[in-house]
């Protein structure tokens, strides 16, 4: 059984930022409770230059979310794009 869960988040609005923050701050708790390590492998948003409360890792950023599946092994994708 796999011990690492690769996660992608598409949409970096309020919900997407909150989700990333929760995943990052609770990584240790999740690993202890599940035995699985969380690995954020991709993020996507319409505009990389938009001012955000955190620095975007350009190595895992995809302007086109469909490109994520061509380049990354993703186990879970959270789509949190608003209207």
GROMACS .gro file of C-alpha atoms in nm:
model
   83
    1UNK     CA    1   0.000   0.000   0.000
    2UNK     CA    2   0.119   0.348  -0.088
    3UNK     CA    3   0.238   0.571   0.198
    4UNK     CA    4   0.236   0.899   0.005
    5UNK     CA    5  -0.076   1.074  -0.123
    6UNK     CA    6  -0.010   1.324  -0.405
    7UNK     CA    7  -0.255   1.613  -0.404
    8UNK     CA    8  -0.335   1.884  -0.658
    9UNK     CA    9  -0.543   2.195  -0.588
   10UNK     CA   10  -0.710   2.379  -0.874
   11UNK     CA   11  -0.836   2.724  -0.776
   12UNK     CA   12  -0.652   2.958  -0.540
   13UNK     CA   13  -0.932   3.181  -0.420
   14UNK     CA   14  -1.044   3.194  -0.058
   15UNK     CA   15  -1.139   2.826  -0.041
   16UNK     CA   16  -0.831   2.703  -0.226
   17UNK     CA   17  -0.596   2.907  -0.009
   18UNK     CA   18  -0.773   2.787   0.305
   19UNK     CA   19  -0.747   2.425   0.189
   20UNK     CA   20  -0.375   2.454   0.113
   21UNK     CA   21  -0.315   2.620   0.450
   22UNK     CA   22  -0.503   2.345   0.634
   23UNK     CA   23  -0.321   2.069   0.448
   24UNK     CA   24   0.017   2.228   0.517
   25UNK     CA   25  -0.045   2.304   0.885
   26UNK     CA   26  -0.199   1.965   0.962
   27UNK     CA   27   0.038   1.743   0.763
   28UNK     CA   28   0.185   1.583   1.076
   29UNK     CA   29  -0.159   1.514   1.232
   30UNK     CA   30  -0.283   1.356   0.909
   31UNK     CA   31   0.028   1.139   0.885
   32UNK     CA   32  -0.003   1.021   1.247
   33UNK     CA   33  -0.374   0.940   1.214
   34UNK     CA   34  -0.366   0.778   0.869
   35UNK     CA   35  -0.011   0.658   0.820
   36UNK     CA   36  -0.008   0.850   0.491
   37UNK     CA   37   0.217   1.142   0.403
   38UNK     CA   38   0.057   1.433   0.217
   39UNK     CA   39   0.251   1.573  -0.078
   40UNK     CA   40   0.122   1.881  -0.266
   41UNK     CA   41   0.242   1.816  -0.621
   42UNK     CA   42   0.045   2.073  -0.823
   43UNK     CA   43  -0.156   2.393  -0.791
   44UNK     CA   44  -0.339   2.586  -1.056
   45UNK     CA   45  -0.506   2.924  -1.089
   46UNK     CA   46  -0.604   3.162  -1.362
   47UNK     CA   47  -0.344   3.424  -1.271
   48UNK     CA   48  -0.007   3.343  -1.115
   49UNK     CA   49   0.065   3.714  -1.060
   50UNK     CA   50  -0.242   3.785  -0.847
   51UNK     CA   51  -0.150   3.912  -0.501
   52UNK     CA   52  -0.188   3.631  -0.247
   53UNK     CA   53  -0.105   3.583   0.121
   54UNK     CA   54   0.156   3.320   0.039
   55UNK     CA   55   0.434   3.273  -0.210
   56UNK     CA   56   0.349   3.042  -0.500
   57UNK     CA   57   0.595   2.764  -0.572
   58UNK     CA   58   0.640   2.806  -0.947
   59UNK     CA   59   0.774   2.451  -0.979
   60UNK     CA   60   0.430   2.307  -0.901
   61UNK     CA   61   0.216   2.581  -1.061
   62UNK     CA   62   0.015   2.506  -1.375
   63UNK     CA   63  -0.174   2.779  -1.562
   64UNK     CA   64  -0.380   2.513  -1.742
   65UNK     CA   65  -0.515   2.262  -1.488
   66UNK     CA   66  -0.547   1.992  -1.755
   67UNK     CA   67  -0.167   1.989  -1.786
   68UNK     CA   68  -0.142   1.860  -1.430
   69UNK     CA   69  -0.242   1.510  -1.535
   70UNK     CA   70   0.011   1.503  -1.817
   71UNK     CA   71   0.301   1.588  -1.589
   72UNK     CA   72   0.220   1.470  -1.239
   73UNK     CA   73   0.104   1.156  -1.063
   74UNK     CA   74  -0.203   1.282  -0.874
   75UNK     CA   75  -0.404   1.070  -0.632
   76UNK     CA   76  -0.650   1.341  -0.522
   77UNK     CA   77  -0.748   1.660  -0.706
   78UNK     CA   78  -0.942   1.931  -0.525
   79UNK     CA   79  -1.127   2.158  -0.768
   80UNK     CA   80  -1.229   2.474  -0.584
   81UNK     CA   81  -1.292   2.716  -0.868
   82UNK     CA   82  -1.564   2.969  -0.790
   83UNK     CA   83  -1.819   3.119  -1.021
   0.00000   0.00000   0.00000
